[in-house]
Amino acid sequence: MSLAGFSGAVIDCDVHANVPSLETLLPYMAPVWTQWTRERAWKGPLGVATVYPPNAPTTARAEWRPDDGRVPASELALLREHVLDAGNVERAIVNCYYGVDSVRHPDLGNALASAINDWLIAEWLDKDERLAASLVVPARDPNAAIREIERVGDHPGFVQVLLPVRSDRLYGSRIWHPMYAAMAARGLVAGIHWGGTPEGAPSPSGWPSWYAEEYAAEWQVYMAQLTSLIAEGTFQAVPELRVSFLESGFTWVPIWGWRMNKEWKGLRREVPWIDRPPLDIVRDHMRFSIAPTHGGSADDLATVLRWLGTDELLLYATDYPHLHDDDLSALLASLDEDGRERLMAGNARAWYRL
Amino acid sequence: MSVQSPALGRVHREGAERLAVIDTDVHPRMTPTDPRFNPLLPQRWRDYLDLIGLRSGELEAQVPRQRPFASRTDAMPPGGGIPGGDPAFAAVQLLDAYDMTAAMLNNITAVSWARGTGNHPVEFQFALARAINDWHHAYWLEADPRWRASINVPWEQPAEAVRELERCRGLSDRFVQVLLESRADEPIGNPRYWPLFEAAEALGIPIAFHVGGNRRMTASGTPSFYFEDHCDFPLRNFNIVASLIFEGVFDRFPGLRIAFLEQGWSWVVPYAWRLDASWRALRAEVAHLQRPPSEYIREHFWFSSQPMEEPEHLEWFVEVLAMFEDFGLADRLMYSSDYPHWDFDAPDEAVPLTLPLESRRRILAGNASALYGIPV
Amino acid sequence: MSAMARYVVARATDIPEGERAIVEVAGREVGIFHLDGEFHALLHRCPHLGGPLCLGPVVGLIESAGPGDLRFDPERKFLTCPWHGWEFDLRTGQSYFDPQRVRARRVPVAVEHGQAIAAADDDENGRRQGPYVAEVIPIAVEEDYLVLTMRR
């Protein structure tokens, strides 16, 4: 794994723990679920394969696909071999997207979320002190999410709650505010991450035909969530809330922020709880991982970073085992020495209080 | 003592040279019972309007705009009616006030009436599309040679859309564009819409996308606020561009030109980076694509300027425009006002005077002149 | 540095309570508002993008401590630009969103009695008679007039 010549401390803010199979989780679930799933020959949620087609190049880099057929990123041993021991990785934040949100049965969804969290504790957090993790919640139901946050959120290894970026209610909506309060009370960051299975099309305009088409356009899902969080006064309601955008890119953030600032000046009376320019709120309450970056040249990136107004917003991540066509060296070249240190570890250390 | 009525604009001057202005986004508007519009409908559908009316499926209608008719409060026609409803007043308040060479009519309130499926009988939507275009022709194009108009078509029924497109071109060669709302039932590059692209390419006129009303606003539900909705206008761009490119529309229709109206433009270059990276990573899936996405963007897309970008520091505007122009898009940004809407951009204020003269000349008129064939 | 001059622009009774008027003075347009017994004047040009500011709706103040909280003070009057909706305190011209750095241009407006106007020497006091000039309508000494102070 190339770190483009960077030799300082590294905190990887987005590495995946992929559930090898449903059988991995069943021991962590009540016995009824073993019978329930066997009776139906149910192998697990479908949501994952929709957003990460197993054989797609972007789902795993060739060098991160085990030769022996194990599911990529499904074991701590693989994470150590490919990421933790391969570079000077001080800490890594483990995210498990298993498509729990695509499960409609509320009890099965709750049981799966709890099982994933217990598995993350037993097989990951308790076995390598370099690891932190996001806890998984039944993301369709704010009350169920709060219960799970209350159940495991105090474990010292959990620093974040994973929320799939596609949802049925925009994440700024007030129905979510009590969930954010539960996160903030425990110092947990809301991690908005690739994935999700909303009721309708994952866009304003139908279902994309090609995965590449959908993958490229996915920005629009993140943008809508960011606008919602700002517009609904989420950070006025929960002032301690922090939100990370993961697998979102960031080159869109300045122009999105300028647009919000422009509109706010004239439309403020409709959303009077927004008490300062929205882009300032973004800087205070949001961070963005750099996998993918999808940037231009180093000069282009330097311009975008200058428009962002601070080098404190970006979080280094490999997004292991995923592939994005990125050039880390261009991003590093667009930063000065302090900026590189912040990108590769300092921002994450401060943001996640590691 | 009288209150000043239409705001006086200033003729744009640069030393001794007057820069021409073409406005690429103006919104005429009528209600279906307007006494000049209503008779353009067949009796059957006038009766239907009385009985059932226009039941809007638009989610936008559930999120009230900040201003009545989303318009400037000084745009109410003195003779009565609604903003954008009086062609003579619009000519005074816009064309005369800013000494415009030409302005493009894009009727976006009507765009969802005409779409072709959903909430109205299909034949009624066809009749509405014809009546809308006839209204523009009779009361706008015929009244003032400076107007140009886009053609409202039932795009979800492409065969009928093509018929209407060809009918309007037969009425007047000042119908110079096809107008679609920036969302369709399927991503717009889907082959079911290709007959419309074929017809537009054959006629040599662009297909334009403009924000309007429609039935799904984001992937994750409906915004609560107009502020939120307004910031979210550019969301639709990403699906449109990705669909047109990855479905191979431009390989199939190499002469097709696309205009984005009121959809922003500063997103284009960062998105081009992302599209190319996506294509490089997933090229095996879309092996039918003949060239990198960014090349299609350079060749096929135009953009109207309103709402003009306002970077956090105004001196950055030059950099934003430079990134756009240096990418190969110097002939693609076209001034627009969005008259009579509240977020109106005047040509003498919204296009910064700090820009080089050549940039302003292109943006204010040159690029639109080339796209639409309007002499300046 | 251009000197300031004072312009008689209207009779005070020309603008009833709650109304406004836009006058042209020295090549510029100024909106005069009569609210709660006082007159306020602002340059008829929005500092944002040049819109006809003084044609906009006057609204009360809306503030909030957080989502769900809407506090309305009808006594605090804001002029909103008829174009992009920026809010300006009618008395001070300060924008709501950035009162220190963004404001509409306030024009001092005074009510002066006709007797004082007629008795003054124009050149000494630098007072010019604006649209209501002596040769069009005589200054009636028993009436009150609105006087703007602006650069020549």
PDB file of N, CA, C and O in Angstrom, chain A residues 57 167 169-170 201-203 205 207 209-212 215-216 219-220 225 227-228 232 258-259 262-263 270 273 283 294 296 306-307 325, chain B residues 184 187 216 219-220 224-228 230 232 235 238-239 243 246-247 267 271 273-274 277-278 280-281 285 288 308 310-312 319 342:
ATOM      1  N   PRO A  57     -14.606  -3.875  -9.831  1.00  0.00           N
ATOM      2  CA  PRO A  57     -13.237  -3.448  -9.489  1.00  0.00           C
ATOM      3  C   PRO A  57     -13.183  -2.521  -8.290  1.00  0.00           C
ATOM      4  O   PRO A  57     -12.217  -2.549  -7.526  1.00  0.00           O
ATOM      5  N   SER A 167     -31.313   7.244   2.653  1.00  0.00           N
ATOM      6  CA  SER A 167     -32.275   7.012   3.724  1.00  0.00           C
ATOM      7  C   SER A 167     -33.664   7.348   3.207  1.00  0.00           C
ATOM      8  O   SER A 167     -33.816   7.919   2.130  1.00  0.00           O
ATOM      9  N   ARG A 169     -35.800   9.223   5.127  1.00  0.00           N
ATOM     10  CA  ARG A 169     -36.030  10.572   5.604  1.00  0.00           C
ATOM     11  C   ARG A 169     -34.668  11.254   5.651  1.00  0.00           C
ATOM     12  O   ARG A 169     -33.717  10.693   6.206  1.00  0.00           O
ATOM     13  N   LEU A 170     -34.599  12.432   5.097  1.00  0.00           N
ATOM     14  CA  LEU A 170     -33.319  13.150   5.092  1.00  0.00           C
ATOM     15  C   LEU A 170     -32.810  13.301   6.522  1.00  0.00           C
ATOM     16  O   LEU A 170     -33.579  13.532   7.457  1.00  0.00           O
ATOM     17  N   ALA A 201     -36.349   5.441  -5.891  1.00  0.00           N
ATOM     18  CA  ALA A 201     -35.101   5.472  -6.646  1.00  0.00           C
ATOM     19  C   ALA A 201     -34.034   6.216  -5.853  1.00  0.00           C
ATOM     20  O   ALA A 201     -34.341   7.140  -5.118  1.00  0.00           O
ATOM     21  N   PRO A 202     -32.776   5.839  -6.023  1.00  0.00           N
ATOM     22  CA  PRO A 202     -31.704   6.510  -5.280  1.00  0.00           C
ATOM     23  C   PRO A 202     -31.250   7.803  -5.934  1.00  0.00           C
ATOM     24  O   PRO A 202     -30.073   8.132  -5.930  1.00  0.00           O
ATOM     25  N   SER A 203     -32.189   8.512  -6.513  1.00  0.00           N
ATOM     26  CA  SER A 203     -31.862   9.762  -7.184  1.00  0.00           C
ATOM     27  C   SER A 203     -33.166  10.524  -7.390  1.00  0.00           C
ATOM     28  O   SER A 203     -34.247   9.954  -7.224  1.00  0.00           O
ATOM     29  N   SER A 205     -34.257  11.136 -10.139  1.00  0.00           N
ATOM     30  CA  SER A 205     -34.687  10.819 -11.503  1.00  0.00           C
ATOM     31  C   SER A 205     -34.463   9.349 -11.836  1.00  0.00           C
ATOM     32  O   SER A 205     -33.661   9.019 -12.698  1.00  0.00           O
ATOM     33  N   TRP A 207     -33.815   5.063 -11.579  1.00  0.00           N
ATOM     34  CA  TRP A 207     -32.716   4.171 -11.227  1.00  0.00           C
ATOM     35  C   TRP A 207     -31.676   4.161 -12.334  1.00  0.00           C
ATOM     36  O   TRP A 207     -31.976   3.832 -13.479  1.00  0.00           O
ATOM     37  N   SER A 209     -28.830   3.044 -14.901  1.00  0.00           N
ATOM     38  CA  SER A 209     -28.661   1.773 -15.602  1.00  0.00           C
ATOM     39  C   SER A 209     -27.349   1.096 -15.240  1.00  0.00           C
ATOM     40  O   SER A 209     -27.307  -0.104 -15.003  1.00  0.00           O
ATOM     41  N   TRP A 210     -26.282   1.851 -15.227  1.00  0.00           N
ATOM     42  CA  TRP A 210     -24.935   1.300 -15.079  1.00  0.00           C
ATOM     43  C   TRP A 210     -24.407   1.568 -13.684  1.00  0.00           C
ATOM     44  O   TRP A 210     -24.664   2.624 -13.108  1.00  0.00           O
ATOM     45  N   TYR A 211     -23.627   0.665 -13.156  1.00  0.00           N
ATOM     46  CA  TYR A 211     -23.047   0.898 -11.847  1.00  0.00           C
ATOM     47  C   TYR A 211     -22.106   2.105 -11.886  1.00  0.00           C
ATOM     48  O   TYR A 211     -22.087   2.920 -10.976  1.00  0.00           O
ATOM     49  N   ALA A 212     -21.342   2.226 -12.975  1.00  0.00           N
ATOM     50  CA  ALA A 212     -20.434   3.372 -13.092  1.00  0.00           C
ATOM     51  C   ALA A 212     -21.215   4.685 -13.063  1.00  0.00           C
ATOM     52  O   ALA A 212     -20.785   5.673 -12.469  1.00  0.00           O
ATOM     53  N   TYR A 215     -22.382   5.127  -9.461  1.00  0.00           N
ATOM     54  CA  TYR A 215     -21.222   5.412  -8.623  1.00  0.00           C
ATOM     55  C   TYR A 215     -20.794   6.869  -8.786  1.00  0.00           C
ATOM     56  O   TYR A 215     -20.577   7.581  -7.810  1.00  0.00           O
ATOM     57  N   ALA A 216     -20.703   7.329 -10.011  1.00  0.00           N
ATOM     58  CA  ALA A 216     -20.261   8.706 -10.255  1.00  0.00           C
ATOM     59  C   ALA A 216     -21.261   9.716  -9.701  1.00  0.00           C
ATOM     60  O   ALA A 216     -20.874  10.727  -9.123  1.00  0.00           O
ATOM     61  N   TRP A 219     -22.603  11.430  -5.467  1.00  0.00           N
ATOM     62  CA  TRP A 219     -22.410  12.707  -4.781  1.00  0.00           C
ATOM     63  C   TRP A 219     -23.739  13.329  -4.346  1.00  0.00           C
ATOM     64  O   TRP A 219     -23.849  13.917  -3.278  1.00  0.00           O
ATOM     65  N   GLN A 220     -24.751  13.209  -5.255  1.00  0.00           N
ATOM     66  CA  GLN A 220     -25.989  13.954  -5.024  1.00  0.00           C
ATOM     67  C   GLN A 220     -26.699  13.455  -3.763  1.00  0.00           C
ATOM     68  O   GLN A 220     -27.444  14.202  -3.121  1.00  0.00           O
ATOM     69  N   GLN A 225     -28.082  15.240   1.895  1.00  0.00           N
ATOM     70  CA  GLN A 225     -28.032  15.026   3.342  1.00  0.00           C
ATOM     71  C   GLN A 225     -27.344  16.199   4.042  1.00  0.00           C
ATOM     72  O   GLN A 225     -27.772  16.651   5.110  1.00  0.00           O
ATOM     73  N   THR A 227     -27.203  19.340   3.006  1.00  0.00           N
ATOM     74  CA  THR A 227     -28.124  20.484   2.996  1.00  0.00           C
ATOM     75  C   THR A 227     -29.198  20.321   4.065  1.00  0.00           C
ATOM     76  O   THR A 227     -29.551  21.279   4.752  1.00  0.00           O
ATOM     77  N   SER A 228     -29.694  19.106   4.191  1.00  0.00           N
ATOM     78  CA  SER A 228     -30.744  18.852   5.176  1.00  0.00           C
ATOM     79  C   SER A 228     -30.243  19.089   6.588  1.00  0.00           C
ATOM     80  O   SER A 228     -30.932  19.726   7.406  1.00  0.00           O
ATOM     81  N   GLU A 232     -32.216  22.072   8.623  1.00  0.00           N
ATOM     82  CA  GLU A 232     -33.114  21.724   9.722  1.00  0.00           C
ATOM     83  C   GLU A 232     -32.597  22.201  11.078  1.00  0.00           C
ATOM     84  O   GLU A 232     -33.209  21.925  12.109  1.00  0.00           O
ATOM     85  N   TRP A 258     -20.834  27.721  -0.785  1.00  0.00           N
ATOM     86  CA  TRP A 258     -21.096  29.074  -1.287  1.00  0.00           C
ATOM     87  C   TRP A 258     -22.563  29.230  -1.664  1.00  0.00           C
ATOM     88  O   TRP A 258     -23.169  30.281  -1.431  1.00  0.00           O
ATOM     89  N   ARG A 259     -23.119  28.204  -2.259  1.00  0.00           N
ATOM     90  CA  ARG A 259     -24.524  28.277  -2.659  1.00  0.00           C
ATOM     91  C   ARG A 259     -25.415  28.406  -1.430  1.00  0.00           C
ATOM     92  O   ARG A 259     -26.342  29.213  -1.386  1.00  0.00           O
ATOM     93  N   LYS A 262     -25.136  31.905  -0.064  1.00  0.00           N
ATOM     94  CA  LYS A 262     -25.837  32.868  -0.914  1.00  0.00           C
ATOM     95  C   LYS A 262     -27.339  32.824  -0.638  1.00  0.00           C
ATOM     96  O   LYS A 262     -27.971  33.852  -0.440  1.00  0.00           O
ATOM     97  N   GLU A 263     -27.907  31.635  -0.623  1.00  0.00           N
ATOM     98  CA  GLU A 263     -29.355  31.522  -0.436  1.00  0.00           C
ATOM     99  C   GLU A 263     -29.774  31.928   0.970  1.00  0.00           C
ATOM    100  O   GLU A 263     -30.818  32.540   1.171  1.00  0.00           O
ATOM    101  N   GLU A 270     -36.964  31.928   6.631  1.00  0.00           N
ATOM    102  CA  GLU A 270     -37.636  30.634   6.623  1.00  0.00           C
ATOM    103  C   GLU A 270     -36.931  29.648   7.547  1.00  0.00           C
ATOM    104  O   GLU A 270     -37.547  28.715   8.058  1.00  0.00           O
ATOM    105  N   TRP A 273     -33.217  29.562  12.559  1.00  0.00           N
ATOM    106  CA  TRP A 273     -32.300  28.923  13.499  1.00  0.00           C
ATOM    107  C   TRP A 273     -30.889  28.843  12.930  1.00  0.00           C
ATOM    108  O   TRP A 273     -29.950  28.608  13.672  1.00  0.00           O
ATOM    109  N   ARG A 283     -17.746  23.870   8.531  1.00  0.00           N
ATOM    110  CA  ARG A 283     -16.382  23.792   9.064  1.00  0.00           C
ATOM    111  C   ARG A 283     -16.363  23.398  10.529  1.00  0.00           C
ATOM    112  O   ARG A 283     -15.447  22.714  10.987  1.00  0.00           O
ATOM    113  N   HIS A 294     -10.992  11.889  -6.022  1.00  0.00           N
ATOM    114  CA  HIS A 294     -11.474  12.208  -7.370  1.00  0.00           C
ATOM    115  C   HIS A 294     -11.145  13.646  -7.721  1.00  0.00           C
ATOM    116  O   HIS A 294     -12.005  14.454  -8.074  1.00  0.00           O
ATOM    117  N   GLY A 296      -8.371  16.722  -9.418  1.00  0.00           N
ATOM    118  CA  GLY A 296      -7.587  16.981 -10.608  1.00  0.00           C
ATOM    119  C   GLY A 296      -6.111  16.956 -10.247  1.00  0.00           C
ATOM    120  O   GLY A 296      -5.648  16.123  -9.483  1.00  0.00           O
ATOM    121  N   ARG A 306      -7.906  25.694  -0.805  1.00  0.00           N
ATOM    122  CA  ARG A 306      -7.948  27.096  -0.423  1.00  0.00           C
ATOM    123  C   ARG A 306      -9.398  27.566  -0.323  1.00  0.00           C
ATOM    124  O   ARG A 306      -9.764  28.317   0.583  1.00  0.00           O
ATOM    125  N   TRP A 307     -10.243  27.108  -1.245  1.00  0.00           N
ATOM    126  CA  TRP A 307     -11.658  27.480  -1.180  1.00  0.00           C
ATOM    127  C   TRP A 307     -12.321  26.869   0.074  1.00  0.00           C
ATOM    128  O   TRP A 307     -13.227  27.474   0.632  1.00  0.00           O
ATOM    129  N   ASP A 325     -10.016   5.535  -8.113  1.00  0.00           N
ATOM    130  CA  ASP A 325      -8.877   5.932  -8.927  1.00  0.00           C
ATOM    131  C   ASP A 325      -8.331   7.256  -8.426  1.00  0.00           C
ATOM    132  O   ASP A 325      -8.657   8.324  -8.939  1.00  0.00           O
TER     133      ASP A 325
ATOM    134  N   ALA B 184     -36.651  13.124 -15.059  1.00  0.00           N
ATOM    135  CA  ALA B 184     -37.599  12.339 -15.831  1.00  0.00           C
ATOM    136  C   ALA B 184     -37.911  11.082 -15.029  1.00  0.00           C
ATOM    137  O   ALA B 184     -37.294  10.836 -13.988  1.00  0.00           O
ATOM    138  N   PRO B 187     -33.617   7.853 -15.726  1.00  0.00           N
ATOM    139  CA  PRO B 187     -32.490   8.723 -16.070  1.00  0.00           C
ATOM    140  C   PRO B 187     -32.533   9.038 -17.562  1.00  0.00           C
ATOM    141  O   PRO B 187     -32.813   8.176 -18.387  1.00  0.00           O
ATOM    142  N   ARG B 216     -40.015  13.682  -7.360  1.00  0.00           N
ATOM    143  CA  ARG B 216     -39.075  13.171  -6.372  1.00  0.00           C
ATOM    144  C   ARG B 216     -37.968  14.201  -6.268  1.00  0.00           C
ATOM    145  O   ARG B 216     -37.434  14.618  -7.290  1.00  0.00           O
ATOM    146  N   ALA B 219     -32.798  11.568  -3.269  1.00  0.00           N
ATOM    147  CA  ALA B 219     -32.782  10.113  -3.083  1.00  0.00           C
ATOM    148  C   ALA B 219     -33.372   9.717  -1.739  1.00  0.00           C
ATOM    149  O   ALA B 219     -33.792   8.580  -1.549  1.00  0.00           O
ATOM    150  N   SER B 220     -33.389  10.637  -0.806  1.00  0.00           N
ATOM    151  CA  SER B 220     -33.709  10.306   0.583  1.00  0.00           C
ATOM    152  C   SER B 220     -34.881  11.103   1.103  1.00  0.00           C
ATOM    153  O   SER B 220     -34.974  11.376   2.295  1.00  0.00           O
ATOM    154  N   SER B 224     -37.672  19.929   3.677  1.00  0.00           N
ATOM    155  CA  SER B 224     -38.705  20.599   4.463  1.00  0.00           C
ATOM    156  C   SER B 224     -38.879  22.055   4.083  1.00  0.00           C
ATOM    157  O   SER B 224     -39.930  22.642   4.334  1.00  0.00           O
ATOM    158  N   PHE B 225     -37.831  22.664   3.511  1.00  0.00           N
ATOM    159  CA  PHE B 225     -37.806  24.113   3.373  1.00  0.00           C
ATOM    160  C   PHE B 225     -37.447  24.528   1.957  1.00  0.00           C
ATOM    161  O   PHE B 225     -36.727  23.835   1.255  1.00  0.00           O
ATOM    162  N   TYR B 226     -37.933  25.684   1.575  1.00  0.00           N
ATOM    163  CA  TYR B 226     -37.594  26.236   0.272  1.00  0.00           C
ATOM    164  C   TYR B 226     -36.107  26.558   0.196  1.00  0.00           C
ATOM    165  O   TYR B 226     -35.469  26.332  -0.826  1.00  0.00           O
ATOM    166  N   PHE B 227     -35.528  27.061   1.267  1.00  0.00           N
ATOM    167  CA  PHE B 227     -34.075  27.296   1.305  1.00  0.00           C
ATOM    168  C   PHE B 227     -33.346  26.011   0.924  1.00  0.00           C
ATOM    169  O   PHE B 227     -32.448  25.993   0.095  1.00  0.00           O
ATOM    170  N   GLU B 228     -33.761  24.912   1.542  1.00  0.00           N
ATOM    171  CA  GLU B 228     -33.130  23.623   1.293  1.00  0.00           C
ATOM    172  C   GLU B 228     -33.334  23.188  -0.157  1.00  0.00           C
ATOM    173  O   GLU B 228     -32.403  22.767  -0.841  1.00  0.00           O
ATOM    174  N   HIS B 230     -33.950  25.040  -2.734  1.00  0.00           N
ATOM    175  CA  HIS B 230     -33.225  25.908  -3.669  1.00  0.00           C
ATOM    176  C   HIS B 230     -31.746  25.545  -3.728  1.00  0.00           C
ATOM    177  O   HIS B 230     -31.139  25.507  -4.794  1.00  0.00           O
ATOM    178  N   ASP B 232     -30.647  22.678  -3.274  1.00  0.00           N
ATOM    179  CA  ASP B 232     -30.586  21.337  -3.850  1.00  0.00           C
ATOM    180  C   ASP B 232     -30.821  21.302  -5.358  1.00  0.00           C
ATOM    181  O   ASP B 232     -30.784  20.223  -5.943  1.00  0.00           O
ATOM    182  N   LEU B 235     -28.573  19.090  -7.555  1.00  0.00           N
ATOM    183  CA  LEU B 235     -28.462  17.639  -7.352  1.00  0.00           C
ATOM    184  C   LEU B 235     -28.711  16.864  -8.629  1.00  0.00           C
ATOM    185  O   LEU B 235     -28.076  15.851  -8.895  1.00  0.00           O
ATOM    186  N   PHE B 238     -26.044  15.641 -11.646  1.00  0.00           N
ATOM    187  CA  PHE B 238     -25.087  14.541 -11.638  1.00  0.00           C
ATOM    188  C   PHE B 238     -25.669  13.301 -12.290  1.00  0.00           C
ATOM    189  O   PHE B 238     -24.970  12.590 -13.011  1.00  0.00           O
ATOM    190  N   ASN B 239     -26.958  13.060 -12.060  1.00  0.00           N
ATOM    191  CA  ASN B 239     -27.586  11.928 -12.724  1.00  0.00           C
ATOM    192  C   ASN B 239     -27.764  12.166 -14.216  1.00  0.00           C
ATOM    193  O   ASN B 239     -27.586  11.264 -15.026  1.00  0.00           O
ATOM    194  N   SER B 243     -25.817   9.786 -16.791  1.00  0.00           N
ATOM    195  CA  SER B 243     -26.671   8.958 -17.636  1.00  0.00           C
ATOM    196  C   SER B 243     -26.401   9.213 -19.112  1.00  0.00           C
ATOM    197  O   SER B 243     -26.206   8.278 -19.900  1.00  0.00           O
ATOM    198  N   PHE B 246     -22.731   7.745 -19.820  1.00  0.00           N
ATOM    199  CA  PHE B 246     -22.502   6.307 -19.717  1.00  0.00           C
ATOM    200  C   PHE B 246     -23.466   5.480 -20.546  1.00  0.00           C
ATOM    201  O   PHE B 246     -23.170   4.338 -20.889  1.00  0.00           O
ATOM    202  N   GLU B 247     -24.615   6.041 -20.906  1.00  0.00           N
ATOM    203  CA  GLU B 247     -25.514   5.322 -21.819  1.00  0.00           C
ATOM    204  C   GLU B 247     -25.063   5.440 -23.275  1.00  0.00           C
ATOM    205  O   GLU B 247     -25.673   4.858 -24.152  1.00  0.00           O
ATOM    206  N   TRP B 267     -19.862  23.371 -10.630  1.00  0.00           N
ATOM    207  CA  TRP B 267     -19.707  21.959 -10.282  1.00  0.00           C
ATOM    208  C   TRP B 267     -19.091  21.146 -11.428  1.00  0.00           C
ATOM    209  O   TRP B 267     -18.670  19.993 -11.208  1.00  0.00           O
ATOM    210  N   TYR B 271     -16.782  17.667 -11.197  1.00  0.00           N
ATOM    211  CA  TYR B 271     -17.519  16.463 -11.561  1.00  0.00           C
ATOM    212  C   TYR B 271     -16.858  15.750 -12.729  1.00  0.00           C
ATOM    213  O   TYR B 271     -16.867  14.520 -12.800  1.00  0.00           O
ATOM    214  N   TRP B 273     -13.684  15.582 -13.197  1.00  0.00           N
ATOM    215  CA  TRP B 273     -12.615  14.786 -12.577  1.00  0.00           C
ATOM    216  C   TRP B 273     -13.191  13.463 -12.056  1.00  0.00           C
ATOM    217  O   TRP B 273     -12.614  12.389 -12.243  1.00  0.00           O
ATOM    218  N   ARG B 274     -14.294  13.572 -11.378  1.00  0.00           N
ATOM    219  CA  ARG B 274     -14.891  12.379 -10.765  1.00  0.00           C
ATOM    220  C   ARG B 274     -15.379  11.391 -11.826  1.00  0.00           C
ATOM    221  O   ARG B 274     -15.221  10.177 -11.686  1.00  0.00           O
ATOM    222  N   ALA B 277     -12.426   9.555 -13.215  1.00  0.00           N
ATOM    223  CA  ALA B 277     -11.908   8.579 -12.255  1.00  0.00           C
ATOM    224  C   ALA B 277     -12.833   7.375 -12.176  1.00  0.00           C
ATOM    225  O   ALA B 277     -12.374   6.224 -12.110  1.00  0.00           O
ATOM    226  N   SER B 278     -14.125   7.615 -12.192  1.00  0.00           N
ATOM    227  CA  SER B 278     -15.097   6.518 -12.155  1.00  0.00           C
ATOM    228  C   SER B 278     -14.955   5.646 -13.393  1.00  0.00           C
ATOM    229  O   SER B 278     -14.990   4.412 -13.322  1.00  0.00           O
ATOM    230  N   ARG B 280     -12.275   5.324 -15.286  1.00  0.00           N
ATOM    231  CA  ARG B 280     -11.009   4.571 -15.254  1.00  0.00           C
ATOM    232  C   ARG B 280     -11.158   3.338 -14.362  1.00  0.00           C
ATOM    233  O   ARG B 280     -10.669   2.268 -14.688  1.00  0.00           O
ATOM    234  N   ALA B 281     -11.836   3.483 -13.244  1.00  0.00           N
ATOM    235  CA  ALA B 281     -11.963   2.353 -12.318  1.00  0.00           C
ATOM    236  C   ALA B 281     -12.926   1.288 -12.839  1.00  0.00           C
ATOM    237  O   ALA B 281     -12.726   0.094 -12.604  1.00  0.00           O
ATOM    238  N   GLU B 285     -16.936  -2.260 -17.175  1.00  0.00           N
ATOM    239  CA  GLU B 285     -18.401  -2.326 -17.226  1.00  0.00           C
ATOM    240  C   GLU B 285     -18.957  -1.538 -18.409  1.00  0.00           C
ATOM    241  O   GLU B 285     -19.978  -1.906 -18.986  1.00  0.00           O
ATOM    242  N   HIS B 288     -18.435   0.014 -23.877  1.00  0.00           N
ATOM    243  CA  HIS B 288     -19.025   0.590 -25.086  1.00  0.00           C
ATOM    244  C   HIS B 288     -18.660   2.063 -25.230  1.00  0.00           C
ATOM    245  O   HIS B 288     -18.776   2.625 -26.315  1.00  0.00           O
ATOM    246  N   MET B 308     -25.835  33.259 -10.221  1.00  0.00           N
ATOM    247  CA  MET B 308     -24.399  33.454 -10.365  1.00  0.00           C
ATOM    248  C   MET B 308     -23.686  33.050  -9.083  1.00  0.00           C
ATOM    249  O   MET B 308     -24.176  33.287  -7.983  1.00  0.00           O
ATOM    250  N   GLU B 310     -21.367  33.049  -5.983  1.00  0.00           N
ATOM    251  CA  GLU B 310     -20.853  34.081  -5.080  1.00  0.00           C
ATOM    252  C   GLU B 310     -19.895  33.410  -4.104  1.00  0.00           C
ATOM    253  O   GLU B 310     -20.289  32.994  -3.015  1.00  0.00           O
ATOM    254  N   PRO B 311     -18.620  33.269  -4.503  1.00  0.00           N
ATOM    255  CA  PRO B 311     -17.666  32.639  -3.588  1.00  0.00           C
ATOM    256  C   PRO B 311     -17.545  33.444  -2.305  1.00  0.00           C
ATOM    257  O   PRO B 311     -17.903  34.615  -2.248  1.00  0.00           O
ATOM    258  N   GLU B 312     -16.995  32.806  -1.300  1.00  0.00           N
ATOM    259  CA  GLU B 312     -16.871  33.426   0.004  1.00  0.00           C
ATOM    260  C   GLU B 312     -16.083  34.733  -0.073  1.00  0.00           C
ATOM    261  O   GLU B 312     -16.351  35.683   0.651  1.00  0.00           O
ATOM    262  N   GLU B 319     -11.089  32.967 -10.247  1.00  0.00           N
ATOM    263  CA  GLU B 319     -10.502  31.617 -10.219  1.00  0.00           C
ATOM    264  C   GLU B 319     -11.539  30.559 -10.594  1.00  0.00           C
ATOM    265  O   GLU B 319     -11.232  29.589 -11.282  1.00  0.00           O
ATOM    266  N   TRP B 342     -37.340  35.835  -8.118  1.00  0.00           N
ATOM    267  CA  TRP B 342     -36.747  36.686  -7.090  1.00  0.00           C
ATOM    268  C   TRP B 342     -35.224  36.661  -7.128  1.00  0.00           C
ATOM    269  O   TRP B 342     -34.568  37.645  -6.790  1.00  0.00           O
TER     270      TRP B 342
END
